[in-house]
Tab-separated table of C-alpha atoms in Angstrom:
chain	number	residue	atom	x	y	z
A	1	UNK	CA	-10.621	-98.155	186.517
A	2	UNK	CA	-13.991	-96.436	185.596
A	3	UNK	CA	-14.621	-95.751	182.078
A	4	UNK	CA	-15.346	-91.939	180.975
A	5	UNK	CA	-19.083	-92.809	179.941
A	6	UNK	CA	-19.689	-89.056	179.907
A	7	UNK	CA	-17.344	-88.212	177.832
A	8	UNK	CA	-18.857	-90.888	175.391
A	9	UNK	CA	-22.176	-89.694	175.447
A	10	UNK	CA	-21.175	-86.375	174.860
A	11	UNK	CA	-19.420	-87.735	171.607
A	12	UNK	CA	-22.824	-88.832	170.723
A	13	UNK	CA	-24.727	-85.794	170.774
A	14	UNK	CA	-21.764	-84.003	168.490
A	15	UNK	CA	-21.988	-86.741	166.376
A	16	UNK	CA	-25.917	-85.809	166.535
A	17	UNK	CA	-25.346	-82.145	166.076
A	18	UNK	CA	-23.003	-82.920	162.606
A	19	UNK	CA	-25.937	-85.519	161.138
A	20	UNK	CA	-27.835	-82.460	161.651
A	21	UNK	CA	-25.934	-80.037	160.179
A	22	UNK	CA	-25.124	-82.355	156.896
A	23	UNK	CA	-29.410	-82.943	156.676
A	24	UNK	CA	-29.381	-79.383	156.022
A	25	UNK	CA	-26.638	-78.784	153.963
A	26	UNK	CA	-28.187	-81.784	151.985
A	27	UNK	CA	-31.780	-80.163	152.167
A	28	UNK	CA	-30.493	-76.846	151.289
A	29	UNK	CA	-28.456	-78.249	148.005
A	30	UNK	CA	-31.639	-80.134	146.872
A	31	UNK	CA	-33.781	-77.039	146.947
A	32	UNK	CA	-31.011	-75.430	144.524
A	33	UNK	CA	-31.003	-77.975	142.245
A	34	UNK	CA	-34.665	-77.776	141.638
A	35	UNK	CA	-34.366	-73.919	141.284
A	36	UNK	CA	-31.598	-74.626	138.885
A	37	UNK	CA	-34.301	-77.296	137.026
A	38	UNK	CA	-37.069	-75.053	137.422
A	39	UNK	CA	-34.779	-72.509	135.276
A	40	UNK	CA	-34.233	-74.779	132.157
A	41	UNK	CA	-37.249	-75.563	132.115
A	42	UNK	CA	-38.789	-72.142	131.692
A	43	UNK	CA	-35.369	-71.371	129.672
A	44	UNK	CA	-36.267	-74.616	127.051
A	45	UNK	CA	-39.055	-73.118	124.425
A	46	UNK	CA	-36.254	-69.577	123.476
A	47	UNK	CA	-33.304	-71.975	122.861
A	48	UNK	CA	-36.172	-74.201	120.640
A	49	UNK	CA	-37.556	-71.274	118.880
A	50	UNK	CA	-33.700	-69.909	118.626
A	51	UNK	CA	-32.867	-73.650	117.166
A	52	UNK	CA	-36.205	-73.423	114.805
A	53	UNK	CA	-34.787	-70.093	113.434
A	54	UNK	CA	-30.804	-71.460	112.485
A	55	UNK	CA	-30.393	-71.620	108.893
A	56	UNK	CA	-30.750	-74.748	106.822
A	57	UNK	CA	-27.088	-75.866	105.664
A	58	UNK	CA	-27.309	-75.471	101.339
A	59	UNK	CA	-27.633	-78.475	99.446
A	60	UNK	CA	-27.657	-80.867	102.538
A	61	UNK	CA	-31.001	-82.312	103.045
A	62	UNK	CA	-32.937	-82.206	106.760
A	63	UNK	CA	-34.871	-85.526	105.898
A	64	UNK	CA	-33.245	-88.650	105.789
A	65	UNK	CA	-32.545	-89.942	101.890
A	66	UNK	CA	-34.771	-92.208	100.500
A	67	UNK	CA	-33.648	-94.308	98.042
A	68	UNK	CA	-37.345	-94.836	96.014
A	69	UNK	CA	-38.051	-91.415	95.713
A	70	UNK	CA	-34.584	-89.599	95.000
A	71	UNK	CA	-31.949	-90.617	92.887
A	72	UNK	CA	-28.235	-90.894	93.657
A	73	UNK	CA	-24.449	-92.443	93.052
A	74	UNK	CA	-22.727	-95.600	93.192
A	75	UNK	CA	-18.744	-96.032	93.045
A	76	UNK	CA	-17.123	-99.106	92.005
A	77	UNK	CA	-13.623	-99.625	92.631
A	78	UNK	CA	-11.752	-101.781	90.278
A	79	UNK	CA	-8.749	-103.921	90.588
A	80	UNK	CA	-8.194	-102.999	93.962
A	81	UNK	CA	-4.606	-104.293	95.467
A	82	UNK	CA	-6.072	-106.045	98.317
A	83	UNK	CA	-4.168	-109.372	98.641
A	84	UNK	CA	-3.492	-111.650	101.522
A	85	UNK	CA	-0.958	-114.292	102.263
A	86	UNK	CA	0.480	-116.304	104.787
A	87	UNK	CA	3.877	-114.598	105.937
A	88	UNK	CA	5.792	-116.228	108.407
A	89	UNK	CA	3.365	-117.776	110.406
A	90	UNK	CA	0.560	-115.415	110.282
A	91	UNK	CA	-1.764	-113.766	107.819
A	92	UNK	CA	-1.056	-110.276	106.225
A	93	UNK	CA	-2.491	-107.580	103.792
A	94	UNK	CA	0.623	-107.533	101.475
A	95	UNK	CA	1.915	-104.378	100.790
A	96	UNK	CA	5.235	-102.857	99.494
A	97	UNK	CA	6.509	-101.524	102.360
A	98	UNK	CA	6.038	-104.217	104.891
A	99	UNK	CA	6.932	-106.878	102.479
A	100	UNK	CA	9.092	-106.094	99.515
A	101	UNK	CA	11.320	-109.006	100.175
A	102	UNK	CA	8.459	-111.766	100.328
A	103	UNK	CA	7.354	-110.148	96.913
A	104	UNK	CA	10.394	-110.380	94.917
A	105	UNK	CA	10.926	-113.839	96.513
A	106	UNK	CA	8.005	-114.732	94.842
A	107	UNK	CA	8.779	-113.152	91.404
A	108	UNK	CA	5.985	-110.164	91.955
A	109	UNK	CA	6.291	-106.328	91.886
A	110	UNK	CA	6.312	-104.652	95.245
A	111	UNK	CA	4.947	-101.612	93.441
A	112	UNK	CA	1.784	-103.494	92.467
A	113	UNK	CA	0.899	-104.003	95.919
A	114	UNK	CA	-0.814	-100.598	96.951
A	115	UNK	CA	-3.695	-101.467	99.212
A	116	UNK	CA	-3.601	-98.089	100.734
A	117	UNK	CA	-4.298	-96.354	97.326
A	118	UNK	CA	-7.819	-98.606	97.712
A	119	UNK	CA	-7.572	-96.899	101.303
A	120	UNK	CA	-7.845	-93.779	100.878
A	121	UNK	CA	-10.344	-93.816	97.597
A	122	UNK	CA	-12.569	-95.425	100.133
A	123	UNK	CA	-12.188	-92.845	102.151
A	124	UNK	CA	-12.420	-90.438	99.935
A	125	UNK	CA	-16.119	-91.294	98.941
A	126	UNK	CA	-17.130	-92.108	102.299
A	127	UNK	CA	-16.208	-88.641	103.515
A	128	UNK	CA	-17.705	-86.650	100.263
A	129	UNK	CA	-20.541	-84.139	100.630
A	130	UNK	CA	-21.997	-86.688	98.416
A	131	UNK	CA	-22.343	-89.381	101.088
A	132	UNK	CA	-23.191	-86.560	103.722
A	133	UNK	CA	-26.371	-85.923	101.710
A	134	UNK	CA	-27.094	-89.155	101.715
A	135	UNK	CA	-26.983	-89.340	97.811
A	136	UNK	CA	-24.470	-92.325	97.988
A	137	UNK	CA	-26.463	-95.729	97.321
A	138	UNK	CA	-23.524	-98.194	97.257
A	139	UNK	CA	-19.837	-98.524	97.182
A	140	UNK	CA	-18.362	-102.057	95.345
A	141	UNK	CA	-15.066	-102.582	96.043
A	142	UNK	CA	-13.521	-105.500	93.346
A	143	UNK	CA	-9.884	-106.612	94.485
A	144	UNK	CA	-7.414	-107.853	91.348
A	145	UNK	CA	-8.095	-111.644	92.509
A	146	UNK	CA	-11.658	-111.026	91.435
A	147	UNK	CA	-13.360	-110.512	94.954
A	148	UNK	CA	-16.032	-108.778	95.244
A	149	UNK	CA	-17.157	-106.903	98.305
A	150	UNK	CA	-19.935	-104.520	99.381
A	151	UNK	CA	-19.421	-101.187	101.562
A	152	UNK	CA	-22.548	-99.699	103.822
A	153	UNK	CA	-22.459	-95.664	103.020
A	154	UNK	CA	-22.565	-95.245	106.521
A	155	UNK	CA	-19.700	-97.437	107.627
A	156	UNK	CA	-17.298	-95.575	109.543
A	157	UNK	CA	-13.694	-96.851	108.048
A	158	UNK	CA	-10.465	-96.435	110.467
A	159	UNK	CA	-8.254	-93.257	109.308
A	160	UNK	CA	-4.956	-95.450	110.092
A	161	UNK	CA	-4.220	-97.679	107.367
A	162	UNK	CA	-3.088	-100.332	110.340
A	163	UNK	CA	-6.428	-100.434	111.138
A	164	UNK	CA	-7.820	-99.990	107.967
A	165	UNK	CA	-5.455	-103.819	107.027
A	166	UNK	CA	-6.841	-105.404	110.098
A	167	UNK	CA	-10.422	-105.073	109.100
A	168	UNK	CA	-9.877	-105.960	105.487
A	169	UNK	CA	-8.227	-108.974	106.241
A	170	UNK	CA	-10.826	-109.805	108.462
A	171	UNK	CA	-13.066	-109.605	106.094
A	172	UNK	CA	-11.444	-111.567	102.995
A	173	UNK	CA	-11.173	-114.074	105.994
A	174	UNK	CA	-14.539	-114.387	107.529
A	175	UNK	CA	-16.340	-112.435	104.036
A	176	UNK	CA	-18.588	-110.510	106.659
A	177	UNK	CA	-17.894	-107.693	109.089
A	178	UNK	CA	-21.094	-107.022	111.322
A	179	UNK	CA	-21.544	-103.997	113.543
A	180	UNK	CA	-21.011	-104.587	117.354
A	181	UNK	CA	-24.089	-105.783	118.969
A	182	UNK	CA	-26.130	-105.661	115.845
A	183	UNK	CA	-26.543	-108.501	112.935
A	184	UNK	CA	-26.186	-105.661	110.463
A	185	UNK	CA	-23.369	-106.455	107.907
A	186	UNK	CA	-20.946	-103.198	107.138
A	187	UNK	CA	-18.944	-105.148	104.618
A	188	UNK	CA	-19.945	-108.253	103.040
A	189	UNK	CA	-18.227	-110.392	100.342
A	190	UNK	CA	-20.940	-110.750	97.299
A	191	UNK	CA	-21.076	-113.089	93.910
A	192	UNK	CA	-19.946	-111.296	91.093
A	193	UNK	CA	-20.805	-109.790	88.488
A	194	UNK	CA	-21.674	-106.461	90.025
A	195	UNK	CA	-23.803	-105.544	87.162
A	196	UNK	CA	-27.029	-107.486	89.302
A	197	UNK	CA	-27.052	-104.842	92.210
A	198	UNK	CA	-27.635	-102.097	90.055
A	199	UNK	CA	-30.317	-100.045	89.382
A	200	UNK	CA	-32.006	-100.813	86.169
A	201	UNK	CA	-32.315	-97.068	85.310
A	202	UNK	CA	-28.435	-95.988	85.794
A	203	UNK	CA	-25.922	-94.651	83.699
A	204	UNK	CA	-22.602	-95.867	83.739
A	205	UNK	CA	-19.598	-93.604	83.653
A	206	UNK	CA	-15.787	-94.480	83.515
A	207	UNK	CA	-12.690	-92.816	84.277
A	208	UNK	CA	-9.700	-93.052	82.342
A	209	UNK	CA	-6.783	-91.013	81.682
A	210	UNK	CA	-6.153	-92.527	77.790
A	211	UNK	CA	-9.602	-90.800	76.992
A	212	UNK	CA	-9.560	-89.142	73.494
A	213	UNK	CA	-12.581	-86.767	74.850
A	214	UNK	CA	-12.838	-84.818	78.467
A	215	UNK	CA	-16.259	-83.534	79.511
A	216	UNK	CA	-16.587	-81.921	82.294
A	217	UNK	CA	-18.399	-83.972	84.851
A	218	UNK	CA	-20.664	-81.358	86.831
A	219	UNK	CA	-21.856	-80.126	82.840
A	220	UNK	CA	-22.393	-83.649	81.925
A	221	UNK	CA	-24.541	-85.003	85.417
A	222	UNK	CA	-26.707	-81.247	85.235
A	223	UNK	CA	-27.502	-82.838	81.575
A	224	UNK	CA	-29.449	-85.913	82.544
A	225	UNK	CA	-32.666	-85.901	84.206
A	226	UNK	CA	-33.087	-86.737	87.997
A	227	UNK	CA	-34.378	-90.101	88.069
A	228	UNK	CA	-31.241	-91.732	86.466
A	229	UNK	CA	-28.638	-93.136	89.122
A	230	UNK	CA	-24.643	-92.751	87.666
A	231	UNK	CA	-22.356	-95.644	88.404
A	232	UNK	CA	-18.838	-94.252	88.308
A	233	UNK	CA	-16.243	-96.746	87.565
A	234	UNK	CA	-12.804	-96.059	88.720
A	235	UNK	CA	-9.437	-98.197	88.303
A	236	UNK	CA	-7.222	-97.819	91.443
A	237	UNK	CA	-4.393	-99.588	89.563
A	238	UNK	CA	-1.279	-98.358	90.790
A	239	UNK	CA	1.156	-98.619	87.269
């Protein structure tokens, strides 16, 4: 039997005839796209004069903070309940919901263990308007064992407090966490005292609630001149 070699060829040339067609469409989808590019480009310069015009945001500087020239806060956190031990077979943040029976079985408190109290102050300052203006030099965080570690203002801490455990734990393991792909250290475990990594022109300020005297804190920082850096002391004790 004779095979339909017409029939083939003619299979060809439609073949042909859709390449063809495709080109085009291909051609005619390129030329749009550079219309479309030609368009932003002429369109750039109005939305950068529109973006030159925007308002400023009050009290939030454009230019990054530099710490020679302007002054600005550092928070210490005292007696932080950040402990660790070996339960079961593995390593764990204590606290006093995951392990009120290991606690009493070792004659301690639950209610002492409150590492997410040291959680959320963390956050707290991390996430002020304070740090936002770049104002924040340094955070110390001091644990009740007498660690001493060092928090980067710009750290980005995890919001869940399982996450939040992991990476402490990590770190009163290893005493470093660096950032991924980079040999900058986010948290680092330092010598005490903390008294050597401050500034040498700083005013110290503590919080207590057995004060005999309140002063009003916005009154009393408007007071002193802007060169002096305030170290603000805080106890995150939970009883």
């Amino acid at each position: 039997m004779v095979r339909p070699y017409s029939v083939k060829g003619r299979k060809r040339k439609k073949r042909e005839e859709n390449y063809d067609k495709e080109d085009i469409e291909q051609i005619g989808e390129e030329e749009t796209m550079d219309a479309i590019r030609k368009e932003e480009i002429e369109d750039a310069p109005d939305e950068e004069k529109e973006a030159e015009n925007l308002p400023e945001l009050a009290g939030i500087p454009i230019q990054p903070y530099d710490q020679k020239t302007q002054s600005g806060a550092i928070f210490i956190l005292e007696k932080a309940s950040l402990e660790v031990a070996k339960v079961g077979k593995n390593y764990q943040l204590l606290n006093s919901d995951d392990h009120a029976n290991f606690l009493r079985r070792n004659n301690k408190n639950p209610a002492d263990y409150r590492p997410d109290i040291a959680h959320q102050a963390i956050l707290a300052i991390l996430d002020s308007p304070l740090n936002k203006a770049g104002r924040l030099r340094a955070l110390y965080v001091k644990t009740e064992k007498g660690v001493l570690f060092e928090v980067k203002p710009h750290v980005r801490i995890p919001r869940t407090y399982k996450r939040f455990s992991g990476i402490i734990l990590q770190l009163l393991q290893k005493l470093s966490i660096t950032a991924v792909g980079k040999s900058e250290k986010l948290l680092r475990v330092i010598k005490n005292p903390v008294t050597q990594y401050l500034p040498v022109i700083s005013r110290k300020i503590g919080f207590s609630f057995s004060s005999e005297k309140l002063v009003d804190i916005r009154d009393y920082i408007a007071a002193v001149s802007d060169d002096v850096n305030f170290v603000f002391v805080v106890c995150l004790k939970a009883t």
